[in-house]
Amino acid sequence: QVTAKTAFLFILPQYNVSVPTADGELVQYHYGLKDLVTILFYIFIAIILHAVVQEYALDKINRRLHLSKVKHSKFNESGQLVAFHLTSVIWCLYVVVTEGYISNPRSLWENYPHVYLPYHVKFFYLCQLAYWLHALPELYFQKVRKEEIPRQLRCIALYLLHIAGAYLLNLTRLGLILLLLQYLAEFFFHMARLVYFTDENNEKLFNVWAVVFVVTRLFTLTLYILVIGFGLPRVESQALDPERGNFFSFLFNNILFRMSVLLLVCLFQASVMWRFIHFQLRRWREYWNEQSSRKRAAATAGTKQQSKLLKRDSGYHENGVVKAENGTSPRTKKLKSP
């Protein structure tokens, strides 16, 4: 029985509370230090799943494709992230639909702070934190190139900051919607990379990703303005109360602070869109350069073919004597006098 309690500490979310409702009592959860033990356990689970996907799926495909070292590393990265993002999108969509966060946008800020969480919401956040923390030792296990490490560390840090911030500051509902939008765009991007590595002439999924990326950025910006600009300032409890989990809703009642936060959000989204536009312009420029080089190569091949045909029509030289196509001399023979 003692070992069972210890096992539950690692496997199941802790800090369950019975919350009274109109229909009776509902078991919900809040966070605490014991969550670190649960996250540690699921870090090892994530490492095992990572190895399974690598061994039984990605390595087998890599043997058939015969990719270079650079493409091999990118293929493994995109393959792992496609599996993770697809699972997370389905799981996150199930949670937000079940909890009614999409059908009722007011629930994103109503009754803030959202201290008590349903079981599947808390478990989702614990698994997300475990996955992105497991990505740190995977940089060593996967032998990632040194020039790729800063980019991946920056990506991992941003995800951890967003997920942990939403979890600790009781903004889990807003965090779920933002993760759903982000993971959806990332899934199409890495899926497009996988298809491109298998067939370099197939770039259609990059166009799909471009549309999804722009749409998700617009939804993300709209959601920030809706929640920060109009939702949180209308929360009933505007006083600082860390014990109840109300950390900063009183700050959003100050219009100067609210506008500053919205300005920072808009600048960040603008920088993301600028990098996206720069990437698309570079991609189109490479595409048109490739097309023009192909046209020049085709024109050069046509010119060479035409010159060969002209040489055949005019005969060719052999040992300094012009020969006809059938090998006879083009000069007319003199008739001998009888």
CSV table of C-alpha atoms in Angstrom, one decimal:
chain,number,residue,atom,x,y,z
A,1,GLN,CA,0.0,0.0,0.0
A,2,VAL,CA,2.9,2.4,0.7
A,3,THR,CA,4.4,1.6,-2.7
A,4,ALA,CA,1.0,2.2,-4.3
A,5,LYS,CA,0.8,5.7,-2.8
A,6,THR,CA,4.3,6.4,-4.0
A,7,ALA,CA,3.4,5.2,-7.5
A,8,PHE,CA,0.3,7.4,-7.6
A,9,LEU,CA,2.5,10.3,-6.7
A,10,PHE,CA,4.5,9.7,-9.9
A,11,ILE,CA,1.7,8.7,-12.3
A,12,LEU,CA,-1.4,10.7,-11.3
A,13,PRO,CA,-1.9,14.5,-10.9
A,14,GLN,CA,-1.9,15.6,-7.3
A,15,TYR,CA,-3.8,18.3,-5.2
A,16,ASN,CA,-7.3,17.2,-6.0
A,17,VAL,CA,-10.1,19.2,-4.4
A,18,SER,CA,-13.9,18.6,-4.2
A,19,VAL,CA,-15.5,21.7,-5.5
A,20,PRO,CA,-19.3,22.1,-4.8
A,21,THR,CA,-21.5,22.6,-7.8
A,22,ALA,CA,-25.2,22.8,-8.5
A,23,ASP,CA,-25.3,19.1,-9.4
A,24,GLY,CA,-23.2,18.0,-6.4
A,25,GLU,CA,-19.5,17.9,-6.0
A,26,LEU,CA,-16.9,18.0,-8.7
A,27,VAL,CA,-13.3,16.8,-8.3
A,28,GLN,CA,-10.8,19.3,-9.7
A,29,TYR,CA,-7.1,20.1,-9.3
A,30,HIS,CA,-4.7,22.9,-8.5
A,31,TYR,CA,-0.9,23.0,-8.8
A,32,GLY,CA,1.9,22.5,-6.2
A,33,LEU,CA,5.5,21.3,-5.8
A,34,LYS,CA,4.5,17.6,-6.1
A,35,ASP,CA,3.8,18.3,-9.8
A,36,LEU,CA,7.5,18.3,-10.3
A,37,VAL,CA,7.6,14.6,-9.4
A,38,THR,CA,4.9,13.8,-11.9
A,39,ILE,CA,6.6,15.8,-14.6
A,40,LEU,CA,9.9,14.0,-13.9
A,41,PHE,CA,8.1,10.6,-14.4
A,42,TYR,CA,6.6,11.7,-17.7
A,43,ILE,CA,9.9,13.1,-18.9
A,44,PHE,CA,11.2,9.5,-18.9
A,45,ILE,CA,8.0,8.3,-20.7
A,46,ALA,CA,8.6,11.0,-23.3
A,47,ILE,CA,12.2,9.8,-23.8
A,48,ILE,CA,11.1,6.2,-24.3
A,49,LEU,CA,8.4,7.3,-26.8
A,50,HIS,CA,10.9,9.4,-28.6
A,51,ALA,CA,13.2,6.4,-29.0
A,52,VAL,CA,10.4,4.2,-30.2
A,53,VAL,CA,9.3,6.7,-33.0
A,54,GLN,CA,13.0,7.1,-34.0
A,55,GLU,CA,13.8,3.4,-34.1
A,56,TYR,CA,10.6,1.9,-35.7
A,57,ALA,CA,9.6,4.7,-38.0
A,58,LEU,CA,12.2,7.4,-38.8
A,59,ASP,CA,15.3,5.3,-39.0
A,60,LYS,CA,13.6,2.9,-41.4
A,61,ILE,CA,12.5,5.7,-43.7
A,62,ASN,CA,16.0,7.3,-43.6
A,63,ARG,CA,17.6,4.0,-44.8
A,64,ARG,CA,15.4,4.2,-47.9
A,65,LEU,CA,15.9,7.9,-48.6
A,66,HIS,CA,19.7,8.0,-48.2
A,67,LEU,CA,19.7,11.6,-47.1
A,68,SER,CA,22.7,13.7,-46.3
A,69,LYS,CA,23.7,14.4,-42.7
A,70,VAL,CA,22.1,17.9,-42.7
A,71,LYS,CA,18.8,16.6,-44.2
A,72,HIS,CA,19.0,13.5,-42.0
A,73,SER,CA,19.0,15.7,-38.8
A,74,LYS,CA,16.2,17.9,-40.1
A,75,PHE,CA,14.1,14.9,-41.1
A,76,ASN,CA,14.5,13.4,-37.6
A,77,GLU,CA,13.5,16.7,-36.0
A,78,SER,CA,10.4,17.2,-38.2
A,79,GLY,CA,9.4,13.5,-37.9
A,80,GLN,CA,9.4,13.7,-34.1
A,81,LEU,CA,7.6,17.0,-34.0
A,82,VAL,CA,4.9,15.9,-36.5
A,83,ALA,CA,4.0,13.0,-34.2
A,84,PHE,CA,4.0,15.3,-31.1
A,85,HIS,CA,2.1,18.1,-32.8
A,86,LEU,CA,-0.6,15.8,-34.3
A,87,THR,CA,-1.1,14.2,-30.9
A,88,SER,CA,-1.2,17.5,-29.1
A,89,VAL,CA,-3.6,19.1,-31.6
A,90,ILE,CA,-6.1,16.2,-31.3
A,91,TRP,CA,-5.8,16.2,-27.5
A,92,CYS,CA,-6.0,20.0,-27.1
A,93,LEU,CA,-9.0,20.2,-29.5
A,94,TYR,CA,-10.8,17.5,-27.5
A,95,VAL,CA,-10.2,19.4,-24.2
A,96,VAL,CA,-11.3,22.8,-25.5
A,97,VAL,CA,-14.4,21.4,-27.2
A,98,THR,CA,-15.3,19.3,-24.1
A,99,GLU,CA,-14.9,22.2,-21.7
A,100,GLY,CA,-16.7,24.6,-24.1
A,101,TYR,CA,-13.9,27.2,-24.4
A,102,ILE,CA,-14.6,27.6,-28.2
A,103,SER,CA,-18.4,27.7,-28.1
A,104,ASN,CA,-18.2,30.2,-25.1
A,105,PRO,CA,-15.3,32.6,-25.6
A,106,ARG,CA,-16.3,34.5,-22.4
A,107,SER,CA,-15.2,31.5,-20.4
A,108,LEU,CA,-11.6,32.4,-21.2
A,109,TRP,CA,-11.7,35.3,-18.7
A,110,GLU,CA,-14.9,34.8,-16.7
A,111,ASN,CA,-14.4,33.8,-13.1
A,112,TYR,CA,-10.7,34.5,-13.3
A,113,PRO,CA,-8.4,33.3,-11.6
A,114,HIS,CA,-9.0,29.7,-12.9
A,115,VAL,CA,-7.3,28.1,-9.9
A,116,TYR,CA,-9.1,24.7,-10.1
A,117,LEU,CA,-8.6,22.7,-13.2
A,118,PRO,CA,-10.4,19.6,-14.6
A,119,TYR,CA,-8.3,16.4,-14.6
A,120,HIS,CA,-7.6,16.3,-18.4
A,121,VAL,CA,-6.6,20.0,-18.4
A,122,LYS,CA,-4.0,19.6,-15.6
A,123,PHE,CA,-2.8,16.3,-17.1
A,124,PHE,CA,-2.4,18.0,-20.5
A,125,TYR,CA,-0.2,20.7,-19.0
A,126,LEU,CA,1.9,18.3,-17.1
A,127,CYS,CA,2.6,16.2,-20.2
A,128,GLN,CA,3.4,19.4,-22.3
A,129,LEU,CA,5.9,20.5,-19.7
A,130,ALA,CA,7.4,17.0,-19.6
A,131,TYR,CA,7.8,16.8,-23.4
A,132,TRP,CA,9.6,20.1,-23.7
A,133,LEU,CA,11.8,19.4,-20.8
A,134,HIS,CA,12.7,16.0,-22.3
A,135,ALA,CA,13.8,17.9,-25.4
A,136,LEU,CA,16.8,19.2,-23.5
A,137,PRO,CA,18.6,15.9,-22.9
A,138,GLU,CA,17.5,14.8,-26.4
A,139,LEU,CA,19.8,17.4,-27.9
A,140,TYR,CA,22.7,15.3,-26.5
A,141,PHE,CA,21.2,11.9,-27.4
A,142,GLN,CA,20.4,12.9,-30.9
A,143,LYS,CA,23.9,14.5,-31.4
A,144,VAL,CA,22.4,17.7,-32.7
A,145,ARG,CA,25.0,19.9,-34.6
A,146,LYS,CA,26.4,22.8,-32.7
A,147,GLU,CA,25.1,25.4,-35.0
A,148,GLU,CA,21.5,24.0,-34.6
A,149,ILE,CA,21.6,24.0,-30.7
A,150,PRO,CA,20.9,27.8,-30.2
A,151,ARG,CA,17.9,27.7,-32.4
A,152,GLN,CA,16.4,24.6,-30.7
A,153,LEU,CA,17.2,25.9,-27.2
A,154,ARG,CA,15.4,29.2,-28.1
A,155,CYS,CA,12.4,27.2,-29.3
A,156,ILE,CA,12.3,25.0,-26.2
A,157,ALA,CA,12.6,28.0,-23.9
A,158,LEU,CA,9.7,29.9,-25.6
A,159,TYR,CA,7.4,26.9,-25.3
A,160,LEU,CA,8.3,26.3,-21.7
A,161,LEU,CA,7.9,29.9,-20.8
A,162,HIS,CA,4.4,30.0,-22.4
A,163,ILE,CA,3.2,26.7,-21.0
A,164,ALA,CA,4.6,27.2,-17.5
A,165,GLY,CA,3.4,30.9,-17.4
A,166,ALA,CA,-0.2,29.9,-18.4
A,167,TYR,CA,-0.2,27.1,-15.8
A,168,LEU,CA,1.3,29.1,-12.9
A,169,LEU,CA,-0.6,32.3,-13.5
A,170,ASN,CA,-3.9,30.5,-13.9
A,171,LEU,CA,-4.4,31.4,-17.5
A,172,THR,CA,-4.8,27.8,-18.6
A,173,ARG,CA,-7.9,28.4,-20.8
A,174,LEU,CA,-6.2,31.1,-22.8
A,175,GLY,CA,-3.0,29.0,-23.0
A,176,LEU,CA,-4.9,26.0,-24.4
A,177,ILE,CA,-6.4,28.0,-27.3
A,178,LEU,CA,-3.0,29.6,-28.1
A,179,LEU,CA,-1.3,26.2,-28.0
A,180,LEU,CA,-3.9,24.7,-30.3
A,181,LEU,CA,-3.3,27.5,-32.9
A,182,GLN,CA,0.5,27.3,-32.6
A,183,TYR,CA,0.6,23.5,-32.8
A,184,LEU,CA,-1.7,23.5,-35.8
A,185,ALA,CA,0.6,25.8,-37.8
A,186,GLU,CA,3.7,23.9,-36.7
A,187,PHE,CA,2.2,20.5,-37.7
A,188,PHE,CA,1.7,21.7,-41.3
A,189,PHE,CA,5.2,23.2,-41.5
A,190,HIS,CA,7.0,20.0,-40.3
A,191,MET,CA,4.7,17.8,-42.4
A,192,ALA,CA,5.6,19.9,-45.5
A,193,ARG,CA,9.3,19.5,-44.6
A,194,LEU,CA,8.9,15.7,-44.5
A,195,VAL,CA,7.2,15.6,-47.9
A,196,TYR,CA,9.9,17.9,-49.3
A,197,PHE,CA,12.7,15.6,-48.1
A,198,THR,CA,11.0,12.6,-49.8
A,199,ASP,CA,10.3,14.5,-53.0
A,200,GLU,CA,12.1,17.9,-53.5
A,201,ASN,CA,9.7,18.8,-56.4
A,202,ASN,CA,6.7,18.6,-54.1
A,203,GLU,CA,6.2,21.9,-52.3
A,204,LYS,CA,2.4,22.1,-52.2
A,205,LEU,CA,2.2,21.6,-48.5
A,206,PHE,CA,4.4,24.7,-47.9
A,207,ASN,CA,1.6,26.7,-49.6
A,208,VAL,CA,-1.0,25.1,-47.3
A,209,TRP,CA,1.3,25.9,-44.3
A,210,ALA,CA,1.6,29.5,-45.4
A,211,VAL,CA,-2.2,30.0,-45.4
A,212,VAL,CA,-2.6,28.2,-42.1
A,213,PHE,CA,0.2,30.2,-40.5
A,214,VAL,CA,-1.3,33.6,-41.5
A,215,VAL,CA,-4.8,32.6,-40.3
A,216,THR,CA,-3.5,31.3,-37.0
A,217,ARG,CA,-1.5,34.5,-36.5
A,218,LEU,CA,-4.6,36.6,-37.1
A,219,PHE,CA,-6.6,34.5,-34.6
A,220,THR,CA,-3.8,34.7,-32.0
A,221,LEU,CA,-3.6,38.5,-32.2
A,222,THR,CA,-7.4,38.8,-32.1
A,223,LEU,CA,-7.5,36.5,-29.1
A,224,TYR,CA,-4.9,38.6,-27.2
A,225,ILE,CA,-6.8,41.8,-27.9
A,226,LEU,CA,-10.1,40.2,-26.8
A,227,VAL,CA,-8.8,38.7,-23.6
A,228,ILE,CA,-6.3,41.3,-22.5
A,229,GLY,CA,-8.0,44.4,-23.9
A,230,PHE,CA,-11.6,43.6,-23.0
A,231,GLY,CA,-11.9,40.5,-20.9
A,232,LEU,CA,-9.5,40.7,-18.0
A,233,PRO,CA,-10.3,44.4,-17.2
A,234,ARG,CA,-13.9,43.4,-16.6
A,235,VAL,CA,-13.1,40.7,-14.0
A,236,GLU,CA,-14.9,41.4,-10.7
A,237,SER,CA,-12.0,40.7,-8.4
A,238,GLN,CA,-9.3,43.3,-9.4
A,239,ALA,CA,-7.3,43.2,-6.2
A,240,LEU,CA,-3.9,41.5,-5.9
A,241,ASP,CA,-4.5,38.2,-4.1
A,242,PRO,CA,-1.8,35.6,-4.6
A,243,GLU,CA,-3.5,33.2,-2.2
A,244,ARG,CA,-6.5,33.0,-4.5
A,245,GLY,CA,-4.2,32.9,-7.6
A,246,ASN,CA,-5.1,36.5,-8.7
A,247,PHE,CA,-1.7,37.8,-9.6
A,248,PHE,CA,-2.1,40.6,-12.1
A,249,SER,CA,-5.8,41.2,-13.1
A,250,PHE,CA,-5.6,44.5,-11.2
A,251,LEU,CA,-2.8,45.6,-13.5
A,252,PHE,CA,-5.1,45.3,-16.6
A,253,ASN,CA,-7.5,47.7,-15.0
A,254,ASN,CA,-4.8,50.4,-15.7
A,255,ILE,CA,-5.2,51.4,-19.3
A,256,LEU,CA,-1.5,52.4,-19.6
A,257,PHE,CA,-0.3,49.0,-18.6
A,258,ARG,CA,-3.0,47.3,-20.7
A,259,MET,CA,-2.0,49.3,-23.8
A,260,SER,CA,1.7,48.6,-23.2
A,261,VAL,CA,1.1,44.8,-23.0
A,262,LEU,CA,-1.0,44.9,-26.2
A,263,LEU,CA,1.7,46.9,-28.0
A,264,LEU,CA,4.4,44.4,-27.0
A,265,VAL,CA,2.1,41.6,-28.3
A,266,CYS,CA,1.5,43.4,-31.6
A,267,LEU,CA,5.3,44.0,-32.0
A,268,PHE,CA,6.1,40.4,-31.3
A,269,GLN,CA,3.4,39.2,-33.8
A,270,ALA,CA,4.7,41.7,-36.4
A,271,SER,CA,8.3,40.4,-36.0
A,272,VAL,CA,7.0,36.8,-36.5
A,273,MET,CA,5.1,37.9,-39.6
A,274,TRP,CA,8.2,39.7,-40.9
A,275,ARG,CA,10.3,36.6,-40.6
A,276,PHE,CA,7.6,34.6,-42.3
A,277,ILE,CA,7.4,37.1,-45.2
A,278,HIS,CA,11.2,37.1,-45.5
A,279,PHE,CA,11.2,33.3,-45.7
A,280,GLN,CA,8.5,33.2,-48.3
A,281,LEU,CA,10.3,35.8,-50.5
A,282,ARG,CA,13.5,33.9,-50.3
A,283,ARG,CA,11.7,30.7,-51.2
A,284,TRP,CA,10.0,32.3,-54.2
A,285,ARG,CA,13.2,33.8,-55.3
A,286,GLU,CA,15.0,30.4,-55.2
A,287,TYR,CA,12.0,28.9,-57.1
A,288,TRP,CA,12.2,31.4,-59.9
A,289,ASN,CA,16.0,31.2,-60.1
A,290,GLU,CA,15.6,27.4,-60.5
A,291,GLN,CA,13.0,27.8,-63.1
A,292,SER,CA,15.0,30.3,-65.1
A,293,SER,CA,18.1,28.1,-64.9
A,294,ARG,CA,16.1,25.2,-66.2
A,295,LYS,CA,14.8,27.3,-69.1
A,296,ARG,CA,18.4,28.4,-69.9
A,297,ALA,CA,19.5,24.8,-69.8
A,298,ALA,CA,16.7,23.7,-72.1
A,299,ALA,CA,17.5,26.6,-74.5
A,300,THR,CA,21.2,25.6,-74.5
A,301,ALA,CA,20.3,21.9,-75.2
A,302,GLY,CA,18.1,23.0,-78.0
A,303,THR,CA,20.8,25.1,-79.6
A,304,LYS,CA,23.3,22.2,-79.4
A,305,GLN,CA,20.7,19.9,-81.0
A,306,GLN,CA,20.1,22.3,-83.8
A,307,SER,CA,23.8,22.7,-84.5
A,308,LYS,CA,24.2,18.9,-84.7
A,309,LEU,CA,21.4,18.8,-87.2
A,310,LEU,CA,23.1,21.5,-89.3
A,311,LYS,CA,26.3,19.6,-89.3
A,312,ARG,CA,24.6,16.4,-90.5
A,313,ASP,CA,22.9,18.3,-93.3
A,314,SER,CA,26.2,20.0,-94.5
A,315,GLY,CA,28.3,16.8,-94.1
A,316,TYR,CA,31.2,16.3,-91.8
A,317,HIS,CA,35.0,16.2,-92.0
A,318,GLU,CA,37.1,13.1,-91.9
A,319,ASN,CA,40.9,13.2,-92.4
A,320,GLY,CA,40.6,16.7,-93.8
A,321,VAL,CA,38.1,15.7,-96.5
A,322,VAL,CA,34.4,16.7,-96.4
A,323,LYS,CA,32.3,13.6,-96.4
A,324,ALA,CA,28.6,13.3,-97.0
A,325,GLU,CA,26.2,11.6,-94.6
A,326,ASN,CA,26.6,8.3,-96.4
A,327,GLY,CA,30.3,8.5,-96.3
A,328,THR,CA,30.8,9.4,-100.0
A,329,SER,CA,32.7,12.5,-101.1
A,330,PRO,CA,30.5,15.4,-102.0
A,331,ARG,CA,32.7,16.3,-105.0
A,332,THR,CA,31.4,15.2,-108.4
A,333,LYS,CA,33.5,12.7,-110.2
A,334,LYS,CA,35.0,13.5,-113.6
A,335,LEU,CA,34.0,11.3,-116.4
A,336,LYS,CA,36.8,9.7,-118.4
A,337,SER,CA,36.9,10.5,-122.1
A,338,PRO,CA,36.3,7.4,-124.3
